[in-house]
């Protein structure tokens, strides 16, 4: 390829890489790379679930039980969307995956600094659905 | 590398073996990533359509693919990746693997969360897939060398794609730096934002049944430690172009940036596999020397055309002049 052609290719690719910045629009694989960039407050709101076994003892649900993934980033997004669409279906799915006797799907708000330091962190909690296991 | 090759300039020419070594290292890493994360990719075939939010190429879809289509895409991409890594029928398998990886990772990012850690890998593989990366140390080059004993000449034909991959790495980090100041403002530098991100990531994992970094709590309690770390992050991202200077500047930037990713992995359990495994930085280095000096040379060395050193004797393709 001629030298001019290489420059054109190089400039075109640079423009493509910078386009998301210019347009302020994130995408894939051309991205604004906003991870960890935004100002992050000291609270988190998310949808999660609590569960108890047949003896009434609380059990800790795994991330796979909750959202069939091992990535908390994906899990939070999935749970938010599924709870918005059909919280009862989400509850039944979690109960089936976990084998818990009772599952409660909740939307909670936590103080993340307190949580990281091992202190009580719940600021608000709303029950979205409750269901029995299989 | 001979002095003749060195004369081609730091970002001008390169021997065919360097691009071949990058093919082996980067495509091999990408295939390994697909295999390690195979359960996650296979699970894409069973997600409900309620969460489908297509990005990029996936916008051509109005609903999720079926299980069969996803599985075909996954296993075809892995098979193409293995063939491309070996340099077999590379003119077909190279571009096809790149497109398969692009399709697969784009699809994976189409369920509400863009997975930024895949972006640089895909961009590098796209460049490699379209480059003449199987002119050495490849099934193709072995077959060709039986017919034609002329070794591949060093030049821009090989150096161009390598320079492009290095440039993509540099621009990617600069864009990440721009994002921090654009979305976070100058206050991103005082460390509070980063402390909150560490705490947020830990809380999210804890509340969703995931694993929490054991150092997250300690870092949050000693948040003042994160102020220099935040400043260093932004300096490294905007300072990425110094990696193109090579020598100590390059080595220092690569080491510091790699340590940054180690810090992110340790404090937040967020793994950016491409830089952590060194793949993001490989285009900055003469990686063929690693292959030549290691046990791997026993395997790839047999693929060298006779008189390979002649390729380093200053002969270049047309673009190198």
GROMACS .gro file of N, CA, C and O in nm, chain B residues 9-10 12 19 21 42 52 68 77 99 112 120 124 146 150-151 168 218 230 245-247 249-252 266 282 311:
model
  116
  143UNK      N    1   1.346   0.168   1.116
  143UNK     CA    2   1.280   0.267   1.202
  143UNK      C    3   1.194   0.200   1.306
  143UNK      O    4   1.147   0.088   1.286
  144UNK      N    5   1.173   0.270   1.417
  144UNK     CA    6   1.100   0.208   1.528
  144UNK      C    7   0.958   0.169   1.493
  144UNK      O    8   0.907   0.070   1.542
  146UNK      N    9   0.843   0.186   1.158
  146UNK     CA   10   0.832   0.167   1.015
  146UNK      C   11   0.823   0.021   0.980
  146UNK      O   12   0.716  -0.036   0.968
  153UNK      N   13   0.523  -0.990   1.333
  153UNK     CA   14   0.378  -0.995   1.316
  153UNK      C   15   0.326  -1.137   1.340
  153UNK      O   16   0.219  -1.156   1.397
  155UNK      N   17   0.462  -1.355   1.546
  155UNK     CA   18   0.463  -1.377   1.691
  155UNK      C   19   0.341  -1.312   1.756
  155UNK      O   20   0.280  -1.368   1.847
  176UNK      N   21  -2.178  -1.965   2.625
  176UNK     CA   22  -2.283  -2.063   2.596
  176UNK      C   23  -2.416  -2.019   2.658
  176UNK      O   24  -2.523  -2.044   2.602
  186UNK      N   25  -3.273  -0.796   2.602
  186UNK     CA   26  -3.194  -0.774   2.482
  186UNK      C   27  -3.192  -0.626   2.445
  186UNK      O   28  -3.296  -0.564   2.425
  202UNK      N   29  -2.917  -2.260   1.905
  202UNK     CA   30  -2.836  -2.321   1.801
  202UNK      C   31  -2.745  -2.221   1.732
  202UNK      O   32  -2.626  -2.249   1.711
  211UNK      N   33  -1.628  -1.975   1.587
  211UNK     CA   34  -1.528  -1.872   1.617
  211UNK      C   35  -1.405  -1.933   1.684
  211UNK      O   36  -1.291  -1.899   1.651
  233UNK      N   37  -1.402  -1.138   1.254
  233UNK     CA   38  -1.545  -1.106   1.245
  233UNK      C   39  -1.627  -1.188   1.344
  233UNK      O   40  -1.723  -1.138   1.404
  246UNK      N   41  -2.767  -0.519   2.791
  246UNK     CA   42  -2.782  -0.414   2.890
  246UNK      C   43  -2.653  -0.362   2.949
  246UNK      O   44  -2.653  -0.259   3.015
  254UNK      N   45  -1.068  -0.357   2.335
  254UNK     CA   46  -0.933  -0.349   2.281
  254UNK      C   47  -0.891  -0.482   2.219
  254UNK      O   48  -0.823  -0.485   2.115
  258UNK      N   49  -0.769  -0.512   1.827
  258UNK     CA   50  -0.640  -0.571   1.790
  258UNK      C   51  -0.658  -0.692   1.698
  258UNK      O   52  -0.585  -0.708   1.599
  280UNK      N   53   0.792  -2.453   0.090
  280UNK     CA   54   0.829  -2.573   0.015
  280UNK      C   55   0.832  -2.544  -0.136
  280UNK      O   56   0.904  -2.606  -0.211
  284UNK      N   57   1.212  -1.825  -0.104
  284UNK     CA   58   1.242  -1.686  -0.073
  284UNK      C   59   1.174  -1.645   0.058
  284UNK      O   60   1.052  -1.657   0.071
  285UNK      N   61   1.250  -1.601   0.157
  285UNK     CA   62   1.187  -1.562   0.283
  285UNK      C   63   1.114  -1.429   0.269
  285UNK      O   64   1.143  -1.349   0.180
  302UNK      N   65  -0.363   0.201   1.844
  302UNK     CA   66  -0.498   0.176   1.899
  302UNK      C   67  -0.491   0.165   2.052
  302UNK      O   68  -0.577   0.218   2.123
  352UNK      N   69  -1.024  -0.216   5.351
  352UNK     CA   70  -0.905  -0.146   5.401
  352UNK      C   71  -0.879  -0.020   5.319
  352UNK      O   72  -0.846   0.086   5.374
  364UNK      N   73  -0.537   0.790   4.198
  364UNK     CA   74  -0.628   0.849   4.099
  364UNK      C   75  -0.552   0.941   4.005
  364UNK      O   76  -0.570   0.937   3.883
  379UNK      N   77   0.754   0.608   2.222
  379UNK     CA   78   0.894   0.651   2.219
  379UNK      C   79   0.990   0.534   2.236
  379UNK      O   80   1.108   0.547   2.211
  380UNK      N   81   0.938   0.423   2.282
  380UNK     CA   82   1.019   0.303   2.305
  380UNK      C   83   1.120   0.326   2.419
  380UNK      O   84   1.118   0.427   2.485
  381UNK      N   85   1.207   0.226   2.438
  381UNK     CA   86   1.308   0.236   2.542
  381UNK      C   87   1.248   0.247   2.680
  381UNK      O   88   1.144   0.187   2.709
  383UNK      N   89   1.098   0.495   2.830
  383UNK     CA   90   0.966   0.557   2.838
  383UNK      C   91   0.857   0.452   2.818
  383UNK      O   92   0.760   0.446   2.891
  384UNK      N   93   0.877   0.372   2.712
  384UNK     CA   94   0.780   0.266   2.684
  384UNK      C   95   0.774   0.166   2.799
  384UNK      O   96   0.665   0.133   2.849
  385UNK      N   97   0.891   0.121   2.841
  385UNK     CA   98   0.893   0.019   2.947
  385UNK      C   99   0.828   0.071   3.075
  385UNK      O  100   0.753  -0.002   3.142
  386UNK      N  101   0.860   0.195   3.108
  386UNK     CA  102   0.804   0.253   3.230
  386UNK      C  103   0.653   0.266   3.221
  386UNK      O  104   0.581   0.233   3.317
  400UNK      N  105  -0.699  -0.632   4.204
  400UNK     CA  106  -0.686  -0.664   4.346
  400UNK      C  107  -0.790  -0.593   4.431
  400UNK      O  108  -0.842  -0.650   4.527
  416UNK      N  109   0.171  -0.596   2.388
  416UNK     CA  110   0.264  -0.675   2.305
  416UNK      C  111   0.307  -0.603   2.178
  416UNK      O  112   0.423  -0.615   2.137
  445UNK      N  113   1.612  -1.194   0.526
  445UNK     CA  114   1.496  -1.105   0.528
  445UNK      C  115   1.525  -0.979   0.608
  445UNK      O  116   1.456  -0.879   0.595
   0.00000   0.00000   0.00000
